[in-house]
């Protein structure tokens, strides 16, 4: 899909918002899981974010259809009368629900900066799923950047940075396992959803609505299984503070905003955004959580940032280099003749 012709200012706006949302979400979620007194139920937060995403998607679809009648007809056709499509979109719903819950578990046991760096393993996981599920190929520089990223994450986890202001006991190993599960879920669900989108001309917002309806059902089941008794005793919104509500809002808006970023920016800008989010999370963690940065963490984070940038280069750069090589070969042939 070709990128829309928009101004540089708008692209910078998209880049800035995406970076701030990613960094702020990670830091605030970490804060609510380690500093707050009454710990809220993470399953209810995940469920509530799915509800907000559904409401926002309905609003966007309403704007796209242009009238209440068209909106009603679209919903009847693609939701009420399409149980097969709902079942198809329930797959990424389940996977995303697991991913979101793993994010809460990971940030309860790992610092925001460590999480932000390690979570970039979603790039090689997504690349592998893309190759296997969409039959695409990666360039040499892309594969090199993938291995560089894995090396950077290994350095970060080799001697993780420690936080001195955290009030709860942490299990770094459990946190890393949670990130690993979240990474696999992110890669698979993202590629699966892309495959579903490209298999038909159905609107993105319709697909989102189908997925979020399934997501609400799945996450409600998760609430009942995991925290059912506690929710009945203390209430669905137990432990909710303005900061927790802010986390839920960021989780909801961030997911939808990604589609806007994909439409109007490119891989290089997304790479810069991910690297900037790592830097911001690290700086915030130093001040908020007393993060003690080690040499291995700094080295690993730098490798991850460079690899993210390199991963976004190959498609355009390789084409340009191939054209230059072809021009040189044609000139050499002419000289030889």
Short mmCIF file of C-alpha atoms in Angstrom, two decimals:
data_model
loop_
_atom_site.label_atom_id
_atom_site.label_comp_id
_atom_site.label_asym_id
_atom_site.label_seq_id
_atom_site.Cartn_x
_atom_site.Cartn_y
_atom_site.Cartn_z
CA UNK A 1 0.00 0.00 0.00
CA UNK A 2 1.46 3.33 -1.03
CA UNK A 3 1.93 6.03 1.52
CA UNK A 4 -0.39 9.01 1.41
CA UNK A 5 1.05 12.33 0.22
CA UNK A 6 1.01 14.40 3.38
CA UNK A 7 3.16 17.21 4.72
CA UNK A 8 6.35 16.66 6.68
CA UNK A 9 4.77 18.50 9.61
CA UNK A 10 1.94 15.94 9.79
CA UNK A 11 4.42 13.06 9.60
CA UNK A 12 6.41 14.59 12.44
CA UNK A 13 3.18 14.98 14.39
CA UNK A 14 2.41 11.27 13.88
CA UNK A 15 5.95 10.36 14.91
CA UNK A 16 5.81 12.50 18.04
CA UNK A 17 2.43 11.22 19.21
CA UNK A 18 3.33 7.58 18.59
CA UNK A 19 6.60 7.98 20.52
CA UNK A 20 4.95 9.73 23.47
CA UNK A 21 2.11 7.21 23.64
CA UNK A 22 4.49 4.22 23.61
CA UNK A 23 6.86 5.68 26.21
CA UNK A 24 4.13 7.12 28.46
CA UNK A 25 2.06 3.92 28.40
CA UNK A 26 5.04 1.80 29.46
CA UNK A 27 6.16 4.14 32.25
CA UNK A 28 2.68 4.81 33.67
CA UNK A 29 1.72 1.14 33.56
CA UNK A 30 4.94 0.31 35.43
CA UNK A 31 4.11 3.02 37.97
CA UNK A 32 0.58 1.73 38.61
CA UNK A 33 1.86 -1.84 39.09
CA UNK A 34 4.70 -1.01 41.49
CA UNK A 35 4.03 2.30 43.29
CA UNK A 36 0.25 2.34 43.80
CA UNK A 37 -1.13 1.12 47.16
CA UNK A 38 -4.31 -0.78 46.13
CA UNK A 39 -3.36 -2.93 43.17
CA UNK A 40 -6.10 -3.07 40.55
CA UNK A 41 -6.96 -6.19 38.55
CA UNK A 42 -5.02 -6.15 35.27
CA UNK A 43 -7.65 -8.36 33.59
CA UNK A 44 -10.33 -5.71 34.11
CA UNK A 45 -8.05 -3.04 32.63
CA UNK A 46 -7.49 -5.16 29.51
CA UNK A 47 -11.24 -5.78 29.17
CA UNK A 48 -12.07 -2.09 29.61
CA UNK A 49 -9.54 -1.09 26.94
CA UNK A 50 -11.27 -3.45 24.49
CA UNK A 51 -14.60 -1.77 25.22
CA UNK A 52 -13.12 1.70 24.58
CA UNK A 53 -11.50 0.49 21.34
CA UNK A 54 -14.89 -0.82 20.18
CA UNK A 55 -16.57 2.52 20.94
CA UNK A 56 -13.84 4.47 19.12
CA UNK A 57 -13.99 2.12 16.12
CA UNK A 58 -17.78 2.54 15.94
CA UNK A 59 -17.24 6.30 15.88
CA UNK A 60 -14.69 6.03 13.06
CA UNK A 61 -16.97 3.70 11.08
CA UNK A 62 -19.86 6.13 11.57
CA UNK A 63 -17.71 8.89 10.11
CA UNK A 64 -16.64 6.63 7.22
CA UNK A 65 -20.20 5.55 6.29
CA UNK A 66 -21.57 9.07 6.58
CA UNK A 67 -25.08 8.30 7.83
CA UNK A 68 -26.83 6.30 10.60
CA UNK A 69 -28.64 4.17 8.01
CA UNK A 70 -25.43 3.12 6.24
CA UNK A 71 -23.80 2.47 9.61
CA UNK A 72 -26.69 0.23 10.65
CA UNK A 73 -26.65 -1.68 7.35
CA UNK A 74 -22.89 -2.17 7.56
CA UNK A 75 -23.08 -3.50 11.10
CA UNK A 76 -25.95 -5.85 10.25
CA UNK A 77 -24.15 -7.18 7.18
CA UNK A 78 -20.65 -7.59 8.64
CA UNK A 79 -21.40 -8.30 12.31
CA UNK A 80 -24.87 -9.74 12.94
CA UNK A 81 -25.00 -11.72 9.69
CA UNK A 82 -21.35 -12.77 9.58
CA UNK A 83 -20.68 -15.23 12.42
CA UNK A 84 -17.92 -16.86 10.36
CA UNK A 85 -16.02 -13.57 10.13
CA UNK A 86 -16.44 -13.00 13.87
CA UNK A 87 -15.02 -16.46 14.47
CA UNK A 88 -12.11 -15.72 12.15
CA UNK A 89 -11.29 -12.49 14.03
CA UNK A 90 -11.59 -14.25 17.38
CA UNK A 91 -8.14 -15.76 16.75
CA UNK A 92 -6.21 -12.45 16.99
CA UNK A 93 -8.60 -11.38 19.77
CA UNK A 94 -7.50 -14.28 21.96
CA UNK A 95 -3.84 -13.75 21.10
CA UNK A 96 -3.97 -9.99 21.74
CA UNK A 97 -5.75 -10.60 25.06
CA UNK A 98 -2.90 -12.88 26.15
CA UNK A 99 -0.35 -10.31 24.93
CA UNK A 100 -1.94 -7.44 26.85
CA UNK A 101 -2.17 -9.43 30.07
CA UNK A 102 1.47 -10.49 29.67
CA UNK A 103 2.44 -6.81 29.35
CA UNK A 104 0.95 -6.14 32.80
CA UNK A 105 2.75 -9.16 34.24
CA UNK A 106 6.06 -8.15 32.64
CA UNK A 107 5.89 -4.56 33.86
CA UNK A 108 5.14 -5.80 37.37
CA UNK A 109 8.53 -7.54 37.36
CA UNK A 110 10.77 -5.53 35.02
CA UNK A 111 11.63 -1.86 34.75
CA UNK A 112 9.95 0.15 32.00
CA UNK A 113 13.23 0.74 30.13
CA UNK A 114 14.21 -2.94 30.25
CA UNK A 115 10.70 -3.86 29.06
CA UNK A 116 10.79 -1.32 26.25
CA UNK A 117 14.10 -2.64 24.92
CA UNK A 118 13.27 -6.32 25.30
CA UNK A 119 9.82 -5.90 23.74
CA UNK A 120 11.53 -4.95 20.46
CA UNK A 121 12.03 -8.69 19.97
CA UNK A 122 8.60 -8.42 18.35
CA UNK A 123 10.45 -7.23 15.22
CA UNK A 124 12.24 -10.54 14.47
CA UNK A 125 9.15 -12.47 15.57
CA UNK A 126 6.99 -10.44 13.18
CA UNK A 127 9.60 -10.87 10.43
CA UNK A 128 9.56 -14.66 10.89
CA UNK A 129 5.74 -14.78 10.86
CA UNK A 130 5.72 -12.59 7.74
CA UNK A 131 8.05 -14.98 5.93
CA UNK A 132 6.09 -18.07 6.98
CA UNK A 133 2.51 -16.77 6.72
CA UNK A 134 2.69 -14.17 3.92
CA UNK A 135 5.46 -15.76 1.83
CA UNK A 136 7.57 -12.62 1.83
CA UNK A 137 11.35 -12.44 1.81
CA UNK A 138 13.75 -10.30 3.82
CA UNK A 139 16.94 -8.68 2.59
CA UNK A 140 20.39 -9.39 4.01
CA UNK A 141 20.47 -6.11 5.91
CA UNK A 142 17.12 -6.94 7.49
CA UNK A 143 18.35 -10.32 8.69
CA UNK A 144 21.55 -8.71 9.95
CA UNK A 145 19.53 -6.14 11.90
CA UNK A 146 17.38 -8.93 13.37
CA UNK A 147 20.44 -10.74 14.74
CA UNK A 148 21.87 -7.43 15.97
CA UNK A 149 18.62 -6.74 17.81
CA UNK A 150 18.68 -10.16 19.46
CA UNK A 151 22.27 -9.51 20.54
CA UNK A 152 21.28 -6.15 22.01
CA UNK A 153 18.41 -7.67 23.99
CA UNK A 154 20.76 -10.39 25.27
CA UNK A 155 23.11 -7.70 26.59
CA UNK A 156 20.23 -5.88 28.28
CA UNK A 157 19.09 -9.07 30.01
CA UNK A 158 22.64 -10.21 30.80
CA UNK A 159 22.85 -7.88 33.77
CA UNK A 160 19.48 -6.07 33.99
CA UNK A 161 19.37 -2.53 35.33
CA UNK A 162 17.92 -2.36 38.85
CA UNK A 163 15.31 0.05 40.22
CA UNK A 164 15.75 1.40 43.77
CA UNK A 165 12.32 2.99 44.32
CA UNK A 166 10.05 0.01 43.58
CA UNK A 167 7.81 -1.01 46.49
CA UNK A 168 7.05 -4.61 45.54
CA UNK A 169 9.07 -7.79 45.21
CA UNK A 170 9.95 -8.58 41.61
CA UNK A 171 10.78 -11.71 39.64
CA UNK A 172 12.92 -10.71 36.61
CA UNK A 173 12.80 -14.23 35.15
CA UNK A 174 9.00 -14.26 35.26
CA UNK A 175 9.01 -10.80 33.67
CA UNK A 176 11.23 -11.97 30.81
CA UNK A 177 9.04 -15.04 30.21
CA UNK A 178 5.99 -12.76 30.09
CA UNK A 179 7.69 -10.52 27.51
CA UNK A 180 8.67 -13.56 25.45
CA UNK A 181 5.03 -14.70 25.34
CA UNK A 182 3.86 -11.16 24.53
CA UNK A 183 6.42 -10.91 21.71
CA UNK A 184 5.27 -14.17 20.10
CA UNK A 185 1.64 -13.11 20.43
CA UNK A 186 2.34 -9.68 18.93
CA UNK A 187 4.17 -11.10 15.91
CA UNK A 188 1.57 -13.76 15.13
CA UNK A 189 -1.53 -11.64 15.75
CA UNK A 190 -0.20 -8.69 13.75
CA UNK A 191 0.60 -10.79 10.69
CA UNK A 192 -2.63 -12.79 10.98
CA UNK A 193 -4.68 -9.58 11.14
CA UNK A 194 -2.79 -8.16 8.13
CA UNK A 195 -3.53 -11.35 6.18
CA UNK A 196 -7.26 -11.09 7.02
CA UNK A 197 -7.31 -7.40 6.02
CA UNK A 198 -5.70 -8.08 2.64
CA UNK A 199 -7.90 -11.08 1.89
CA UNK A 200 -10.93 -8.82 1.23
CA UNK A 201 -11.94 -5.20 0.69
CA UNK A 202 -13.73 -4.96 4.05
CA UNK A 203 -13.13 -1.69 5.87
CA UNK A 204 -10.38 -1.57 8.50
CA UNK A 205 -12.86 -0.23 11.06
CA UNK A 206 -15.30 -3.08 10.35
CA UNK A 207 -12.50 -5.57 10.93
CA UNK A 208 -11.56 -3.76 14.14
CA UNK A 209 -15.16 -3.92 15.36
CA UNK A 210 -15.34 -7.64 14.59
CA UNK A 211 -12.09 -8.20 16.49
CA UNK A 212 -13.00 -6.03 19.48
CA UNK A 213 -16.39 -7.71 19.93
CA UNK A 214 -14.59 -11.03 20.17
CA UNK A 215 -11.96 -9.36 22.35
CA UNK A 216 -14.55 -8.18 24.90
CA UNK A 217 -15.97 -11.69 25.19
CA UNK A 218 -12.51 -13.25 25.54
CA UNK A 219 -11.28 -10.73 28.13
CA UNK A 220 -14.50 -11.03 30.16
CA UNK A 221 -13.90 -14.77 30.33
CA UNK A 222 -10.37 -13.98 31.48
CA UNK A 223 -11.72 -11.72 34.24
CA UNK A 224 -14.07 -14.46 35.47
CA UNK A 225 -11.40 -17.19 35.42
CA UNK A 226 -8.51 -15.19 36.89
CA UNK A 227 -10.10 -12.62 39.20
CA UNK A 228 -13.76 -13.64 39.34
CA UNK A 229 -14.03 -14.02 43.13
CA UNK A 230 -12.01 -10.87 43.86
CA UNK A 231 -14.08 -8.81 41.39
CA UNK A 232 -17.33 -10.01 43.01
CA UNK A 233 -15.98 -9.13 46.44
CA UNK A 234 -14.27 -5.79 45.70
CA UNK A 235 -15.91 -4.61 42.48
CA UNK A 236 -14.80 -4.38 38.83
CA UNK A 237 -13.09 -1.01 39.34
CA UNK A 238 -11.26 -1.85 42.58
CA UNK A 239 -7.95 0.03 42.83
CA UNK A 240 -8.72 2.33 39.90
CA UNK A 241 -7.15 5.78 40.18
CA UNK A 242 -6.87 8.60 37.62
CA UNK A 243 -3.45 7.18 36.68
CA UNK A 244 -4.92 3.72 36.06
CA UNK A 245 -7.67 5.24 33.93
CA UNK A 246 -4.95 7.06 31.99
CA UNK A 247 -3.18 3.74 31.35
CA UNK A 248 -6.40 2.19 30.02
CA UNK A 249 -6.97 5.21 27.77
CA UNK A 250 -3.40 5.03 26.41
CA UNK A 251 -3.79 1.31 25.71
CA UNK A 252 -7.01 2.00 23.79
CA UNK A 253 -5.88 5.02 21.80
CA UNK A 254 -2.41 3.59 21.13
CA UNK A 255 -3.79 0.51 19.41
CA UNK A 256 -6.02 2.51 17.08
CA UNK A 257 -3.41 5.20 16.41
CA UNK A 258 -1.01 2.60 15.05
CA UNK A 259 -3.19 2.20 11.94
CA UNK A 260 -2.93 5.95 11.27
CA UNK A 261 0.85 5.83 11.65
CA UNK A 262 1.16 2.86 9.29
CA UNK A 263 -0.91 4.73 6.69
CA UNK A 264 0.93 8.05 6.78
CA UNK A 265 4.54 7.23 7.73
CA UNK A 266 7.23 4.72 6.73
CA UNK A 267 9.49 2.11 8.33
CA UNK A 268 12.31 4.57 8.97
CA UNK A 269 10.07 6.94 10.92
CA UNK A 270 8.59 4.04 12.89
CA UNK A 271 12.14 2.92 13.68
CA UNK A 272 13.06 6.37 14.95
CA UNK A 273 9.90 6.39 17.04
CA UNK A 274 10.70 3.04 18.69
CA UNK A 275 14.27 4.17 19.43
CA UNK A 276 13.06 7.49 20.85
CA UNK A 277 10.52 5.66 23.04
CA UNK A 278 13.36 3.56 24.48
CA UNK A 279 15.37 6.70 25.31
CA UNK A 280 12.37 8.44 26.90
CA UNK A 281 11.46 5.37 28.94
CA UNK A 282 15.04 5.08 30.18
CA UNK A 283 15.23 8.74 31.21
CA UNK A 284 11.84 8.55 32.95
CA UNK A 285 12.84 5.35 34.75
CA UNK A 286 15.99 6.99 36.13
CA UNK A 287 13.97 9.78 37.75
CA UNK A 288 10.78 7.90 38.71
CA UNK A 289 12.07 4.47 39.72
CA UNK A 290 15.73 5.12 40.54
CA UNK A 291 16.93 3.00 37.60
CA UNK A 292 20.64 2.22 37.83
CA UNK A 293 21.93 1.90 34.27
CA UNK A 294 24.67 -0.68 33.71
CA UNK A 295 27.20 -0.76 30.88
CA UNK A 296 25.63 -3.90 29.40
CA UNK A 297 22.19 -2.26 29.45
CA UNK A 298 23.46 0.89 27.72
CA UNK A 299 25.35 -1.14 25.10
CA UNK A 300 22.40 -3.42 24.44
CA UNK A 301 19.94 -0.53 24.19
CA UNK A 302 22.23 1.20 21.66
CA UNK A 303 22.44 -1.97 19.55
CA UNK A 304 18.66 -2.32 19.62
CA UNK A 305 18.14 1.31 18.52
CA UNK A 306 20.61 0.92 15.61
CA UNK A 307 19.07 -2.40 14.54
CA UNK A 308 15.57 -0.89 14.51
CA UNK A 309 16.80 1.87 12.21
CA UNK A 310 18.60 -0.60 9.91
CA UNK A 311 15.54 -2.83 9.71
CA UNK A 312 13.57 0.00 8.13
CA UNK A 313 16.17 0.70 5.42
CA UNK A 314 16.45 -2.31 3.09
CA UNK A 315 13.39 -1.98 0.90
CA UNK A 316 14.21 1.50 -0.42
CA UNK A 317 17.99 1.32 -0.09
CA UNK A 318 18.30 -2.09 -1.72
CA UNK A 319 16.21 -1.01 -4.70
CA UNK A 320 18.36 2.09 -5.14
CA UNK A 321 21.58 0.10 -4.92
CA UNK A 322 20.28 -2.51 -7.36
CA UNK A 323 19.40 0.22 -9.86
CA UNK A 324 22.85 1.76 -9.51
CA UNK A 325 24.48 -1.63 -10.10
CA UNK A 326 22.28 -2.21 -13.12
CA UNK A 327 23.25 1.21 -14.54
CA UNK A 328 26.94 0.47 -14.02
CA UNK A 329 26.62 -2.90 -15.75
CA UNK A 330 24.81 -1.37 -18.72
CA UNK A 331 27.49 1.34 -19.04
CA UNK A 332 30.22 -1.31 -18.92
CA UNK A 333 28.48 -3.26 -21.67
CA UNK A 334 28.27 -0.16 -23.82
CA UNK A 335 31.97 0.55 -23.29
CA UNK A 336 32.81 -3.04 -24.15
CA UNK A 337 30.78 -2.85 -27.36
#
